[in-house]
Structure formats: C-alpha cells, structure tokens
Short mmCIF file of C-alpha atoms and ligand atoms in Angstrom, two decimals:
data_model
loop_
_atom_site.label_atom_id
_atom_site.label_comp_id
_atom_site.label_asym_id
_atom_site.label_seq_id
_atom_site.Cartn_x
_atom_site.Cartn_y
_atom_site.Cartn_z
CA MET A 1 2.09 19.15 20.89
CA GLN A 2 4.90 17.42 20.19
CA ASP A 3 7.22 18.61 17.29
CA TYR A 4 9.45 16.28 14.91
CA ASP A 5 12.02 16.84 12.45
CA MET A 6 12.61 15.51 8.64
CA LEU A 7 15.73 13.50 7.59
CA ILE A 8 17.83 14.68 5.25
CA GLY A 9 21.32 13.76 4.56
CA GLY A 10 21.48 12.26 8.11
CA ASN A 11 20.91 15.20 9.94
CA TRP A 12 17.41 16.18 11.08
CA ALA A 13 16.11 19.21 9.25
CA ALA A 14 13.26 21.72 9.74
CA SER A 15 11.41 22.91 6.86
CA ALA A 16 13.20 26.05 4.75
CA GLY A 17 9.92 27.37 4.71
CA LYS A 18 10.01 27.39 8.43
CA GLN A 19 6.48 26.40 8.15
CA TRP A 20 4.63 23.42 9.98
CA VAL A 21 1.90 20.59 9.13
CA GLU A 22 -0.63 19.91 12.07
CA SER A 23 -1.50 16.27 13.03
CA VAL A 24 -4.52 15.38 14.03
CA ASN A 25 -6.10 12.59 15.46
CA PRO A 26 -9.56 11.45 14.38
CA PHE A 27 -10.75 10.20 17.49
CA THR A 28 -10.12 13.90 19.46
CA ALA A 29 -10.36 15.99 16.35
CA LYS A 30 -7.33 17.96 18.12
CA ALA A 31 -3.95 18.65 16.62
CA TRP A 32 -1.01 15.98 18.45
CA ALA A 33 2.06 17.04 16.47
CA ARG A 34 3.77 18.62 14.13
CA VAL A 35 5.82 17.89 11.18
CA PRO A 36 7.43 19.94 8.74
CA ARG A 37 5.72 21.63 6.05
CA GLY A 38 8.41 20.82 3.27
CA THR A 39 9.53 22.68 0.53
CA VAL A 40 10.91 22.29 -3.30
CA ALA A 41 14.28 23.58 -2.04
CA ASP A 42 13.79 20.16 0.70
CA VAL A 43 13.07 18.31 -1.78
CA ASP A 44 16.04 19.29 -3.96
CA ARG A 45 18.47 18.78 -0.88
CA ALA A 46 16.87 15.23 0.13
CA VAL A 47 17.49 14.29 -3.78
CA SER A 48 20.73 15.70 -3.90
CA ALA A 49 22.00 14.16 -0.57
CA ALA A 50 20.58 10.15 -1.77
CA LYS A 51 22.44 10.95 -5.07
CA HIS A 52 25.31 11.13 -3.55
CA ALA A 53 24.90 8.36 -1.05
CA PHE A 54 24.43 5.95 -4.08
CA VAL A 55 27.49 6.47 -5.07
CA SER A 56 29.53 7.06 -1.88
CA LYS A 57 32.06 4.58 -0.95
CA GLU A 58 29.80 3.71 2.41
CA TRP A 59 27.07 2.85 0.36
CA SER A 60 28.05 1.23 -3.11
CA GLY A 61 31.14 0.11 -2.04
CA MET A 62 29.16 -2.18 0.83
CA THR A 63 28.84 -5.85 0.18
CA ALA A 64 25.21 -7.18 -0.72
CA SER A 65 25.68 -9.18 2.90
CA ALA A 66 26.69 -6.53 4.71
CA ARG A 67 23.49 -4.39 3.46
CA GLY A 68 21.60 -7.73 4.34
CA LEU A 69 22.86 -7.31 7.96
CA LEU A 70 21.61 -3.86 8.38
CA LEU A 71 18.19 -4.79 7.45
CA PHE A 72 18.30 -7.51 10.19
CA ARG A 73 19.50 -4.89 12.81
CA LEU A 74 16.75 -2.30 11.70
CA ALA A 75 14.45 -5.31 11.94
CA ASP A 76 15.33 -6.25 15.17
CA LEU A 77 15.23 -2.09 16.55
CA ILE A 78 11.30 -2.39 14.67
CA ALA A 79 10.51 -5.21 16.60
CA LYS A 80 11.51 -3.96 19.86
CA HIS A 81 9.88 -0.31 19.50
CA ALA A 82 6.46 -1.72 17.77
CA GLU A 83 4.16 -0.98 20.84
CA GLU A 84 5.25 2.47 20.54
CA ILE A 85 5.23 2.93 17.07
CA ALA A 86 1.64 1.29 17.07
CA LYS A 87 0.57 3.68 19.21
CA VAL A 88 1.63 6.78 17.21
CA GLU A 89 0.12 5.04 14.27
CA THR A 90 -3.27 4.78 16.15
CA THR A 91 -3.03 8.41 17.36
CA ASP A 92 -2.37 9.98 13.65
CA ASN A 93 -4.78 7.73 11.60
CA GLY A 94 -7.42 6.49 14.27
CA LYS A 95 -7.46 2.86 12.78
CA LEU A 96 -7.19 0.23 15.70
CA ILE A 97 -4.09 -0.21 17.94
CA ASN A 98 -5.02 -4.20 17.36
CA GLU A 99 -4.50 -3.69 13.60
CA MET A 100 -1.72 -1.30 13.74
CA ALA A 101 -0.13 -3.60 16.94
CA GLY A 102 -0.54 -6.30 14.27
CA GLN A 103 1.37 -5.14 11.36
CA LEU A 104 4.37 -3.73 13.24
CA ARG A 105 4.84 -6.52 14.79
CA TYR A 106 4.86 -8.34 11.37
CA ILE A 107 6.75 -5.58 9.51
CA PRO A 108 10.30 -6.96 10.64
CA GLN A 109 9.57 -9.79 8.85
CA TRP A 110 10.07 -7.97 5.13
CA PHE A 111 13.44 -6.61 6.54
CA ARG A 112 14.60 -9.91 7.21
CA TYR A 113 13.30 -11.36 4.12
CA PHE A 114 14.69 -8.51 1.84
CA GLY A 115 17.70 -8.28 4.19
CA GLY A 116 18.36 -12.38 3.16
CA LEU A 117 18.12 -11.82 -0.48
CA ALA A 118 20.18 -8.92 -0.55
CA ASP A 119 23.23 -11.36 -1.64
CA LYS A 120 21.57 -13.85 -3.53
CA LEU A 121 20.68 -11.43 -6.63
CA GLU A 122 22.50 -13.77 -9.31
CA GLY A 123 23.05 -12.93 -12.75
CA ARG A 124 23.28 -15.53 -15.79
CA VAL A 125 25.47 -17.00 -17.67
CA ILE A 126 23.97 -16.57 -21.15
CA PRO A 127 25.04 -19.86 -23.95
CA ILE A 128 25.63 -17.08 -26.28
CA ASP A 129 25.43 -18.46 -29.81
CA LYS A 130 28.22 -16.62 -31.37
CA PRO A 131 31.70 -18.03 -30.71
CA GLY A 132 34.62 -16.60 -28.69
CA VAL A 133 32.50 -14.78 -26.56
CA LEU A 134 31.50 -14.84 -22.78
CA ASN A 135 28.41 -13.07 -22.09
CA PHE A 136 26.24 -12.46 -19.03
CA THR A 137 24.07 -10.56 -16.60
CA ARG A 138 24.12 -8.54 -14.00
CA TYR A 139 21.54 -6.55 -11.95
CA GLU A 140 22.08 -2.96 -10.70
CA PRO A 141 20.35 -0.72 -8.31
CA LEU A 142 18.14 2.25 -10.13
CA GLY A 143 19.46 4.81 -8.27
CA VAL A 144 17.43 7.33 -6.50
CA VAL A 145 13.70 6.12 -5.60
CA VAL A 146 11.22 8.43 -4.48
CA ALA A 147 8.90 6.12 -2.27
CA ILE A 148 5.08 7.79 -1.84
CA THR A 149 2.88 6.36 0.50
CA PRO A 150 -0.55 6.62 1.64
CA TRP A 151 -1.99 7.13 5.55
CA ASN A 152 -3.53 4.23 5.99
CA SER A 153 -1.82 1.77 6.79
CA PRO A 154 1.50 3.87 6.69
CA LEU A 155 4.78 1.80 7.91
CA MET A 156 3.49 -1.18 6.09
CA LEU A 157 3.22 0.05 2.99
CA ALA A 158 6.22 2.31 3.12
CA THR A 159 8.07 -1.07 4.36
CA TRP A 160 7.08 -2.77 1.50
CA LYS A 161 8.70 -0.45 -0.91
CA LEU A 162 12.09 0.58 1.53
CA ALA A 163 12.82 -3.52 2.39
CA PRO A 164 13.64 -4.12 -1.61
CA LEU A 165 14.55 -1.22 -2.82
CA LEU A 166 17.68 -0.89 0.02
CA ALA A 167 18.13 -4.57 -0.36
CA ALA A 168 18.79 -4.06 -4.01
CA GLY A 169 21.01 -1.08 -3.14
CA ASN A 170 19.27 1.86 -3.92
CA THR A 171 18.94 5.25 -2.30
CA VAL A 172 15.38 6.39 -1.34
CA VAL A 173 13.81 9.89 -0.79
CA TRP A 174 10.45 8.89 1.43
CA LYS A 175 7.13 10.92 1.44
CA PRO A 176 4.65 9.62 3.90
CA SER A 177 1.09 11.38 3.82
CA GLU A 178 1.15 14.52 4.85
CA HIS A 179 -1.79 12.68 7.80
CA SER A 180 0.37 10.30 8.88
CA SER A 181 3.82 11.10 8.92
CA VAL A 182 5.05 10.86 13.09
CA SER A 183 5.56 7.22 12.63
CA ALA A 184 7.83 7.98 9.52
CA LEU A 185 10.16 10.16 11.34
CA ILE A 186 10.67 7.52 14.31
CA LEU A 187 11.46 4.95 11.82
CA GLY A 188 14.39 7.14 10.68
CA LYS A 189 15.55 7.47 13.84
CA LEU A 190 15.80 3.58 13.42
CA PHE A 191 17.78 4.05 10.44
CA LYS A 192 20.30 5.70 11.80
CA GLU A 193 20.55 3.92 14.85
CA ALA A 194 20.91 0.71 12.77
CA GLY A 195 23.67 2.42 10.99
CA PHE A 196 22.99 2.89 7.49
CA PRO A 197 24.75 5.74 6.17
CA ASP A 198 23.91 9.41 5.78
CA GLY A 199 21.44 10.06 3.25
CA VAL A 200 20.79 6.56 1.93
CA VAL A 201 16.83 7.37 3.40
CA ASN A 202 15.77 10.54 3.72
CA ILE A 203 12.13 11.61 4.82
CA VAL A 204 10.61 14.80 3.75
CA THR A 205 6.90 15.22 4.98
CA GLY A 206 4.79 18.05 3.57
CA PHE A 207 1.68 17.99 1.21
CA GLY A 208 1.69 16.28 -2.12
CA ASN A 209 0.44 19.01 -3.94
CA GLU A 210 3.29 21.43 -3.11
CA ILE A 211 6.09 18.79 -3.45
CA GLY A 212 5.03 15.94 -5.61
CA GLU A 213 5.98 17.08 -8.46
CA ARG A 214 9.41 18.32 -7.93
CA LEU A 215 9.65 14.72 -5.81
CA VAL A 216 8.10 12.69 -9.40
CA THR A 217 9.63 14.98 -11.84
CA HIS A 218 13.08 15.94 -10.80
CA PRO A 219 16.25 15.08 -12.92
CA ASP A 220 18.00 13.00 -10.77
CA VAL A 221 15.34 10.42 -9.33
CA ALA A 222 15.07 7.30 -11.26
CA LYS A 223 12.01 5.50 -10.32
CA VAL A 224 8.66 6.26 -8.00
CA ALA A 225 7.14 3.96 -6.18
CA PHE A 226 3.80 4.97 -5.11
CA THR A 227 0.93 3.95 -3.36
CA GLY A 228 -2.37 6.10 -3.06
CA GLY A 229 -5.27 6.90 -4.70
CA ASP A 230 -5.56 6.05 -8.64
CA GLN A 231 -6.67 9.78 -9.62
CA THR A 232 -3.33 10.63 -7.78
CA GLY A 233 -1.15 7.60 -9.19
CA GLN A 234 -2.23 8.64 -12.73
CA HIS A 235 -1.05 12.12 -12.45
CA VAL A 236 1.95 10.69 -10.81
CA TYR A 237 2.44 8.23 -13.67
CA GLU A 238 2.10 11.35 -16.61
CA GLN A 239 4.49 13.13 -14.60
CA ALA A 240 7.12 10.41 -14.24
CA ALA A 241 6.54 9.74 -17.88
CA ARG A 242 8.24 12.81 -19.03
CA GLY A 243 11.42 11.64 -17.44
CA ILE A 244 11.18 8.55 -18.27
CA LYS A 245 11.31 7.12 -15.10
CA HIS A 246 10.59 3.41 -13.92
CA VAL A 247 7.25 3.50 -11.81
CA THR A 248 5.43 1.04 -9.91
CA LEU A 249 1.86 2.31 -8.60
CA GLU A 250 0.02 0.77 -5.90
CA LEU A 251 -3.61 1.77 -6.31
CA GLY A 252 -6.95 1.46 -5.51
CA GLY A 253 -9.74 -0.92 -5.12
CA LYS A 254 -13.77 -2.06 -5.50
CA SER A 255 -12.95 -5.68 -4.71
CA ALA A 256 -15.76 -8.35 -4.24
CA ASN A 257 -16.22 -11.19 -1.45
CA ILE A 258 -18.23 -13.44 -3.83
CA VAL A 259 -20.16 -16.08 -1.44
CA PHE A 260 -21.79 -19.09 -3.21
CA ASP A 261 -25.37 -21.11 -1.55
CA ASP A 262 -22.34 -23.76 -0.29
CA ALA A 263 -20.09 -22.03 1.55
CA SER A 264 -19.73 -21.93 5.63
CA MET A 265 -22.08 -19.32 6.24
CA ASP A 266 -20.51 -18.25 9.28
CA ASP A 267 -17.22 -18.06 8.13
CA ALA A 268 -18.45 -15.84 4.94
CA ILE A 269 -20.17 -13.42 7.05
CA LYS A 270 -16.98 -13.26 9.61
CA GLY A 271 -14.99 -12.62 5.77
CA VAL A 272 -17.31 -10.01 4.86
CA ILE A 273 -17.28 -8.58 7.62
CA SER A 274 -13.56 -8.50 8.67
CA GLY A 275 -13.51 -7.24 4.80
CA ILE A 276 -15.06 -4.41 4.91
CA PHE A 277 -15.33 -2.83 8.60
CA ALA A 278 -12.13 -4.03 10.28
CA ALA A 279 -10.29 -1.06 9.53
CA SER A 280 -13.50 1.11 8.67
CA GLY A 281 -13.06 0.55 5.03
CA GLN A 282 -9.99 2.28 4.97
CA THR A 283 -7.93 -0.56 3.01
CA CYS A 284 -7.13 -0.73 -0.69
CA ILE A 285 -8.63 -3.83 -0.50
CA ALA A 286 -11.39 -3.80 1.47
CA GLY A 287 -14.09 -6.26 0.51
CA SER A 288 -16.78 -3.57 -0.05
CA ARG A 289 -18.91 -5.08 -2.75
CA ALA A 290 -20.34 -8.69 -1.33
CA LEU A 291 -21.50 -10.59 -4.42
CA ILE A 292 -24.72 -12.94 -2.90
CA HIS A 293 -25.85 -16.54 -4.20
CA ARG A 294 -29.76 -15.76 -4.89
CA PRO A 295 -30.58 -19.20 -3.24
CA ILE A 296 -28.89 -17.65 0.15
CA TYR A 297 -29.01 -14.31 -0.71
CA ASN A 298 -31.73 -13.35 2.06
CA GLU A 299 -30.49 -15.36 4.99
CA PHE A 300 -27.24 -14.21 4.36
CA VAL A 301 -28.44 -10.74 4.53
CA GLY A 302 -30.54 -10.96 7.82
CA LYS A 303 -27.51 -12.46 9.21
CA LEU A 304 -24.73 -10.11 8.15
CA VAL A 305 -26.76 -7.05 9.22
CA GLU A 306 -27.32 -8.65 12.82
CA PHE A 307 -23.85 -9.72 12.66
CA ALA A 308 -22.48 -6.02 11.80
CA LYS A 309 -25.23 -4.56 14.50
CA THR A 310 -22.95 -5.80 17.06
CA ALA A 311 -19.77 -4.07 15.84
CA LYS A 312 -17.90 -2.05 18.66
CA MET A 313 -17.24 1.63 18.39
CA GLY A 314 -14.70 3.46 20.10
CA ASP A 315 -11.79 4.98 20.59
CA PRO A 316 -9.48 3.40 18.28
CA LEU A 317 -6.68 2.90 20.93
CA SER A 318 -9.08 0.62 23.31
CA THR A 319 -8.04 -3.17 22.16
CA GLU A 320 -12.00 -3.52 22.39
CA THR A 321 -12.89 -1.52 19.79
CA GLN A 322 -13.80 -3.05 16.29
CA VAL A 323 -14.79 -0.12 14.23
CA GLY A 324 -12.81 3.29 15.00
CA PRO A 325 -13.36 6.75 13.03
CA VAL A 326 -12.33 7.79 9.43
CA THR A 327 -8.98 9.95 9.23
CA THR A 328 -10.02 12.77 8.17
CA PRO A 329 -12.44 15.18 7.98
CA GLN A 330 -11.96 15.47 4.34
CA GLN A 331 -12.76 11.53 4.27
CA TYR A 332 -15.82 11.73 6.49
CA LYS A 333 -17.63 14.00 4.10
CA LYS A 334 -16.33 11.94 1.04
CA VAL A 335 -17.84 8.77 2.80
CA LEU A 336 -21.39 10.59 3.62
CA GLU A 337 -21.88 12.00 0.29
CA TYR A 338 -21.31 8.46 -1.13
CA ILE A 339 -23.94 7.08 1.63
CA GLN A 340 -26.18 10.04 -0.15
CA ILE A 341 -25.49 9.04 -3.82
CA ALA A 342 -26.19 5.44 -2.82
CA LYS A 343 -29.25 6.59 -1.40
CA ASP A 344 -30.66 8.72 -4.15
CA GLU A 345 -29.39 6.23 -7.02
CA GLY A 346 -32.17 3.68 -4.87
CA ALA A 347 -29.54 1.46 -3.42
CA LYS A 348 -32.04 0.00 0.18
CA CYS A 349 -30.00 0.89 3.38
CA VAL A 350 -30.14 -1.92 5.41
CA LEU A 351 -28.08 -0.79 8.33
CA GLY A 352 -26.36 2.45 9.21
CA GLY A 353 -26.40 5.06 6.87
CA GLY A 354 -24.98 8.03 8.68
CA PRO A 355 -22.82 9.67 11.16
CA ALA A 356 -21.97 8.08 14.39
CA LYS A 357 -22.76 10.14 17.33
CA ARG A 358 -22.47 9.01 20.61
CA PRO A 359 -21.12 10.64 24.15
CA GLU A 360 -18.15 7.48 24.13
CA LEU A 361 -17.26 8.53 20.73
CA GLY A 362 -16.38 12.25 21.36
CA ASP A 363 -15.36 14.49 18.28
CA GLY A 364 -14.26 11.70 16.34
CA TRP A 365 -15.05 11.16 12.53
CA PHE A 366 -16.93 7.99 13.26
CA VAL A 367 -19.46 6.96 10.40
CA GLU A 368 -21.99 4.48 11.26
CA PRO A 369 -21.30 0.55 9.19
CA THR A 370 -23.20 1.02 6.86
CA ILE A 371 -24.71 -1.85 4.43
CA PHE A 372 -26.64 -1.54 1.29
CA SER A 373 -28.55 -4.28 -0.29
CA GLU A 374 -30.31 -4.92 -3.81
CA VAL A 375 -27.40 -2.34 -5.37
CA ASP A 376 -27.07 -2.43 -8.67
CA PRO A 377 -23.91 -2.83 -10.32
CA LYS A 378 -23.48 -0.31 -12.19
CA MET A 379 -24.48 2.03 -9.41
CA ARG A 380 -21.65 4.39 -8.40
CA ILE A 381 -21.81 2.83 -5.05
CA ALA A 382 -20.46 -0.28 -6.30
CA GLN A 383 -18.33 0.96 -9.10
CA GLU A 384 -16.49 3.58 -7.08
CA GLU A 385 -13.79 3.71 -4.54
CA VAL A 386 -15.62 4.70 -1.29
CA PHE A 387 -12.87 4.02 1.36
CA GLY A 388 -15.12 4.23 4.06
CA PRO A 389 -17.13 1.44 6.13
CA VAL A 390 -19.82 0.95 3.57
CA LEU A 391 -20.91 -2.56 2.17
CA SER A 392 -22.85 -2.87 -1.15
CA ILE A 393 -24.37 -5.57 -1.64
CA ILE A 394 -25.37 -7.24 -4.81
CA PRO A 395 -27.09 -11.10 -5.63
CA PHE A 396 -26.30 -13.14 -8.43
CA ASP A 397 -27.47 -16.27 -9.80
CA THR A 398 -24.66 -17.71 -11.74
CA GLU A 399 -20.66 -18.11 -12.01
CA GLU A 400 -20.56 -16.60 -14.84
CA GLN A 401 -22.51 -13.71 -13.69
CA ALA A 402 -20.54 -13.45 -10.51
CA ILE A 403 -17.73 -13.37 -12.70
CA GLU A 404 -18.66 -10.41 -15.11
CA ILE A 405 -20.60 -8.24 -11.93
CA ALA A 406 -16.86 -9.25 -10.07
CA ASN A 407 -14.83 -8.23 -13.36
CA GLY A 408 -17.27 -5.06 -14.14
CA THR A 409 -15.54 -2.25 -12.51
CA ILE A 410 -12.25 -0.14 -13.63
CA PHE A 411 -10.14 -1.74 -11.07
CA GLY A 412 -8.73 -5.72 -10.60
CA LEU A 413 -6.88 -5.40 -6.76
CA ALA A 414 -8.38 -8.49 -4.85
CA ALA A 415 -11.33 -10.75 -4.85
CA GLY A 416 -12.83 -13.54 -2.22
CA VAL A 417 -14.48 -16.13 -3.06
CA TRP A 418 -16.45 -18.70 -0.51
CA THR A 419 -17.50 -22.07 -1.44
CA LYS A 420 -16.17 -25.92 -0.79
CA SER A 421 -16.62 -26.61 -4.10
CA MET A 422 -12.56 -27.11 -5.02
CA ARG A 423 -13.69 -26.73 -8.37
CA ARG A 424 -15.33 -23.47 -8.49
CA ALA A 425 -12.59 -21.92 -6.50
CA LEU A 426 -10.17 -22.94 -9.15
CA VAL A 427 -12.29 -21.23 -11.94
CA MET A 428 -13.45 -18.41 -9.78
CA SER A 429 -9.47 -17.72 -9.00
CA GLU A 430 -8.55 -18.26 -12.58
CA LYS A 431 -11.46 -15.91 -14.62
CA LEU A 432 -11.32 -13.60 -12.28
CA GLN A 433 -9.42 -10.29 -13.03
CA ALA A 434 -7.47 -9.26 -9.50
CA GLY A 435 -3.75 -9.79 -8.23
CA THR A 436 -4.93 -11.27 -5.31
CA VAL A 437 -7.64 -13.58 -4.68
CA TRP A 438 -8.47 -15.76 -1.40
CA VAL A 439 -10.70 -18.59 -1.06
CA ASN A 440 -12.15 -19.23 2.03
CA THR A 441 -10.47 -16.20 3.74
CA TYR A 442 -9.95 -12.16 3.48
CA MET A 443 -7.32 -10.00 3.73
CA ALA A 444 -4.33 -11.89 4.29
CA VAL A 445 -1.25 -10.50 3.22
CA SER A 446 2.72 -11.86 3.88
CA TYR A 447 6.46 -10.55 2.77
CA LEU A 448 6.61 -13.84 0.81
CA SER A 449 3.58 -13.58 -1.58
CA PRO A 450 3.48 -10.71 -4.66
CA PHE A 451 0.67 -8.16 -3.89
CA GLY A 452 -0.47 -5.92 -6.87
CA GLY A 453 -3.49 -4.97 -8.98
CA TYR A 454 -4.82 -5.59 -12.29
CA LYS A 455 -6.27 -3.14 -14.62
CA ARG A 456 -5.95 0.41 -12.98
CA SER A 457 -5.78 -0.79 -9.14
CA GLY A 458 -1.99 -0.46 -10.14
CA ILE A 459 1.34 -1.58 -12.35
CA GLY A 460 4.05 -3.72 -11.12
CA ARG A 461 4.42 -5.83 -7.39
CA GLU A 462 5.15 -5.67 -4.06
CA SER A 463 6.33 -8.12 -1.54
CA GLY A 464 7.70 -11.96 -2.99
CA ILE A 465 10.80 -13.20 -4.69
CA GLU A 466 9.78 -11.29 -7.68
CA SER A 467 9.63 -7.48 -6.32
CA ILE A 468 13.01 -6.47 -5.91
CA ARG A 469 13.35 -6.89 -9.62
CA GLU A 470 11.26 -3.71 -9.23
CA TYR A 471 13.61 -1.69 -8.26
CA LEU A 472 16.96 -3.48 -10.45
CA GLN A 473 17.93 -3.11 -14.01
CA THR A 474 19.73 -6.00 -15.83
CA LYS A 475 22.93 -5.34 -17.29
CA SER A 476 24.19 -7.63 -20.26
CA ILE A 477 28.10 -7.77 -20.35
CA TRP A 478 29.71 -9.09 -23.41
CA ILE A 479 33.43 -9.80 -23.03
CA ASP A 480 35.18 -11.39 -26.26
CA VAL A 481 37.69 -13.81 -25.80
CA SER A 482 38.40 -15.12 -28.99
CA GLU A 483 42.04 -14.89 -30.30
CA SER A 484 41.66 -12.97 -33.39
CA THR A 485 39.83 -9.79 -33.83
CA PRO A 486 36.55 -10.12 -36.25
CA ASN A 487 35.47 -8.60 -39.83
CA PRO A 488 34.97 -5.22 -38.23
CA PHE A 489 32.48 -4.44 -41.24
CA VAL A 490 29.97 -7.61 -40.41
CA MET A 491 27.64 -7.35 -37.02
CA ARG A 492 28.78 -10.27 -35.28
P1 NDP B 1 -3.93 10.10 -2.17
O1 NDP B 1 -3.43 9.08 -3.32
O2 NDP B 1 -4.21 10.96 -1.72
O3 NDP B 1 -2.43 10.20 -1.29
C1 NDP B 1 -1.37 9.25 -1.55
C2 NDP B 1 0.25 9.80 -1.75
O4 NDP B 1 0.57 10.84 -2.46
C3 NDP B 1 0.14 11.14 -0.25
O5 NDP B 1 1.67 10.52 0.10
C4 NDP B 1 -0.20 12.23 -1.11
O6 NDP B 1 0.47 13.29 0.30
C5 NDP B 1 1.04 11.95 -1.98
N1 NDP B 1 0.28 13.11 -3.07
C6 NDP B 1 -0.89 13.87 -3.02
N2 NDP B 1 -0.82 14.79 -4.49
C7 NDP B 1 0.56 14.14 -4.88
C8 NDP B 1 0.84 15.05 -6.08
N3 NDP B 1 0.21 15.44 -6.68
N4 NDP B 1 2.31 14.46 -6.48
C9 NDP B 1 3.16 13.53 -5.28
N5 NDP B 1 2.32 12.67 -4.39
C10 NDP B 1 1.04 13.14 -4.37
O7 NDP B 1 -4.40 8.82 -1.27
P2 NDP B 1 -4.26 8.46 0.03
O8 NDP B 1 -3.20 8.84 1.17
O9 NDP B 1 -5.46 9.11 0.25
O10 NDP B 1 -4.37 7.46 0.81
C11 NDP B 1 -5.65 6.56 0.04
C12 NDP B 1 -5.88 5.84 -0.93
O11 NDP B 1 -4.71 4.79 -1.15
C13 NDP B 1 -6.67 4.91 -1.42
O12 NDP B 1 -7.40 5.58 -2.80
C14 NDP B 1 -6.65 3.35 -1.44
O13 NDP B 1 -7.10 2.76 -2.18
C15 NDP B 1 -4.88 3.28 -1.90
N6 NDP B 1 -4.18 2.53 -1.51
C16 NDP B 1 -3.58 1.83 -2.05
C17 NDP B 1 -3.22 0.40 -1.68
C18 NDP B 1 -2.54 -0.03 -2.41
O14 NDP B 1 -1.21 -1.44 -2.01
N7 NDP B 1 -2.92 -0.80 -3.95
C19 NDP B 1 -2.78 0.14 -0.38
C20 NDP B 1 -3.05 1.11 0.98
C21 NDP B 1 -3.82 2.57 -0.19
P3 NDP B 1 -0.39 14.28 1.00
O15 NDP B 1 -1.04 13.38 1.68
O16 NDP B 1 0.25 14.93 1.15
O17 NDP B 1 -1.32 14.78 0.07
#
C-alpha cells in the first residue's frame, strides 16, 4: 500500500482530518494506495493558496511567454513519465493500458498547444463611433478556478482544463475523482519540477459529497470547470449559480452510431465495437446506441455479434486485453441493473447479459460485453447513460427517422455516421444535435478541435483555440484623447 499526499500551496499535505481514502484496483478488487480524505478546512487552505498565487509577483508578474515555457517544460516531463503514469491510471481505474498509455503519450500536446497560445491572446483596437476616444480590449484571467474531474480518463480530462486555464493566467484547485487520484498527485510533482510557483496548482483529494459544495461555493472561486455525470453536473451548476460563478460542464451522453446501407460494413462494425466496448463503455462519448438501416439490419447484427464474441477480456495491464473490468463496485451494480431493466422492458439480449466470472478474471468487476437488439428508442436502455459495455441496437428506415431517433434523448455529446454518400454525410452532420459528429470514424479527439456537448451533455467547449476563452474575461478600455472636456451632462 502506498500513501500519497495532497498539494496545497506548494507543500505536500495530509488531510486536516487525518483520514484516508483507499484506492481500489478494479482488476484485483484490492486497495493498493491511499490518498488523503480532504476536508472543508483543506479546501479553504487550497483556495487561499490559489488566491495568493494569483496576485503574486511570481505568477501575475510573469510574462505570458514565460508561462508558456513552463507549460512546455511540463509537457516534456509528462512525456518522460508517460509509461509509468499510464500504469498507475490502469491500476487505479481498470481501463486498458493500451488506452491509458495512448492518452498519456498524447497529453503533452495539450500543454504545448496552450503553452504556445499563452502569448497570443491579443485584444482588439475598436474603431469606436465617438471622436477623441481610443477604445481597446484586453483578455484577463478570471482568478481561482476549481477543476473537478471524473475517474474514467483521469489526467486527459483534467488536462483539457489545466492547460488552457494556466495558459490564460489563472490558478487552480483541482479535485480529481476519489477513485483515481494517484495520477493527479504524481502530476503535482511534475508541476513542481517544471517550476510552477507555489500555489498556482493545488490538488485536494477526497469525496465529492464532503468537499464538493465548499469548492463550488467558496467566495474566492471565480469559476468551476466540471466533468462528470449530468446529475452531479446539475447540482454543481445550481450551487455555482448562488455565487454567480463562471461554469463549464462536460457531462454524459447517449451517443448514436448510425450505419447506412451504403457504408463499408466491416469498417462500421469496427467503429461500433470500438465505440462501446473498447473502454468497457466507460467513456462519455461511448456509442451506446447503434442505429442500423433496415436493409442491412439482420446481416449487420449477426456479424457484429460474431465480432464482439472474439473480444478478449482480462488483466487491463496486459496489452493483449481488449475489454477490462468496470471501475467501481457501484458502477458494476449499476450496469447489471440496467441490463435487467432492458430485459424487463423486452429488449432482446443477443450477447452477454450478465457478470463475467472466469478464473482468469480473478475478483475483478467484469461485465460481459452485452448487446440488445430490437430496442425501442423510448426504452430506458436507449435513453439513459449506462456507462458500461452495453449496446442498444435500433433499426431505422429513413434519414429523417435516424435523425429523430438520434436526437431523441436529453443528451447531445457525439454521434457517428457511416455512409459513402457525401450528401448524406453533410446532411446528417448538420441535423444531428451533437457537439461532435464523426463520419466513417469514431472517438477521434485532438487538442486542436473543440469538444463539448449540446443539450444536457454540457455547457462550453474544451480543446481547440476557442476553449481558452472559457478561462478569460474581456475588459474594454476607453481612453479620452480629446483636447477639451466634453459636456458632463450628456452621455458620450
Ligand atoms: P460523477 O459525476 O459522479 O463525479 C465527477 C466528479 O464530481 C468526481 O470528482 C466526484 O467526486 C465529484 N463530485 C461528486 N459529488 C460532488 C458534489 N456534490 N459537488 C462537487 N463535486 C462532486 O461522475 P463519475 O466520476 O462517476 O464519472 C462518470 C461520468 O462522467 C459519466 O456520466 C460520464 O459521462 C461523465 N464524463 C463526461 C465527459 C465529458 O467530457 N462530457 C468525459 C468523461 C466522463 P467523487 O469521485 O469523490 O464522488
């Protein structure tokens, strides 16, 4: 068992309550590390450190170019430690080492991209409609940002917040998920090594229901950047509203992968499989609904099931494994409950449909890759986010019907379209209510392209050039350069 401390004001700190949270390996179901169970007093210390750092000479007096260089340095350190951090993440959340290592190798690009952007945040000189006045704008940081992140892609989802917010000149108090805090604390060491001034990055661990409210409502916090489930997101949004705080929310999804009869069937099958089973369905962009064009429906479902049967379950640290366990016992229970709900509602289970218990799977929380066919779009299994390896297949006849079904949930995070027709690709991309639409591919993300949700999938965008605006406010500056003082009783 290894113990890790929190990072507050540049110091490694135990919890003020002197208690710990155990981090459990989802493959062995055994605790392997402990992180401090942070308290409200710890949150207050961290916010105070972030507030002081925000106005400190070391940070506020640093040029934007120098801030960018710090982010480059951090990127190099992450690249150097990528393999080791990826192993920690897999041990913490049970997701495949192939996926976590891929993410860790890619994460430095976000820090480099936003590091490069730091000194390009140029305001505008506005040709104002009044004589004798110079008007221009500046972008300024907001202040202390609270970042709250989930367990499924711990550092990747945090990076989408940390890189732009730091490039913009803010400071941060970050609370990772209680199930996956170790990689955050390792990253904390790298922030120190890179040379970030004390207090610019603070990491508080613990339970969201114990310290979340204080984080979100603290009077010295200017903004909350949250990724997690939509129910928690709504709660955070309501609480932040009490303090009129800036908020971005990256929430859940029920994304549709839509396959037309003119698509390459082999490619579409791979896209549908990777969309749902690759991360055991534990990704916000999981393609948890497959909408299949009626003329190819039977053939597609038959081939899809045969392909899915070949998925190799096992130790997520093995590079041979294709489907790992789900992350927590609560999640395991929730996924199995949804499978039962689908059966009770009359969906036809054509693959899996229960827990996976085999000697090679040890005590891990494994659920069989599960496919339901003939799903009615109104069933709960087709409406609610399961966050597990469960796919609902729904037939459709026309483009209009596919759009109506795809858009017919409260969510709008992503969608996939499989077709060889350029017209169809464009029409569908335009009409789908989703922040991301992939055509003939699925699950691609980049630091260069904005990501975020429509409807209940969220507010705001992460990645891409415009995402830095989520961490800035615009100031309009007026300078009177006229020679005579204007009439004070008339508005200029
Ligand atoms: P949760 O919503 O349960 O938790 C997210 C974070 O919020 C955790 O750090 C959690 O802490 C914290 N939290 C919990 N309660 C509160 C509270 N009252 N106040 C403030 N913070 C709180 O999500 P999960 O961790 O279960 O992650 C899975 C969810 O995340 C899925 O719904 C998924 O779709 C979504 N997600 C969205 C993405 C997107 O970009 N749109 C990307 C990835 C995931 P603790 O762990 O201690 O409870």
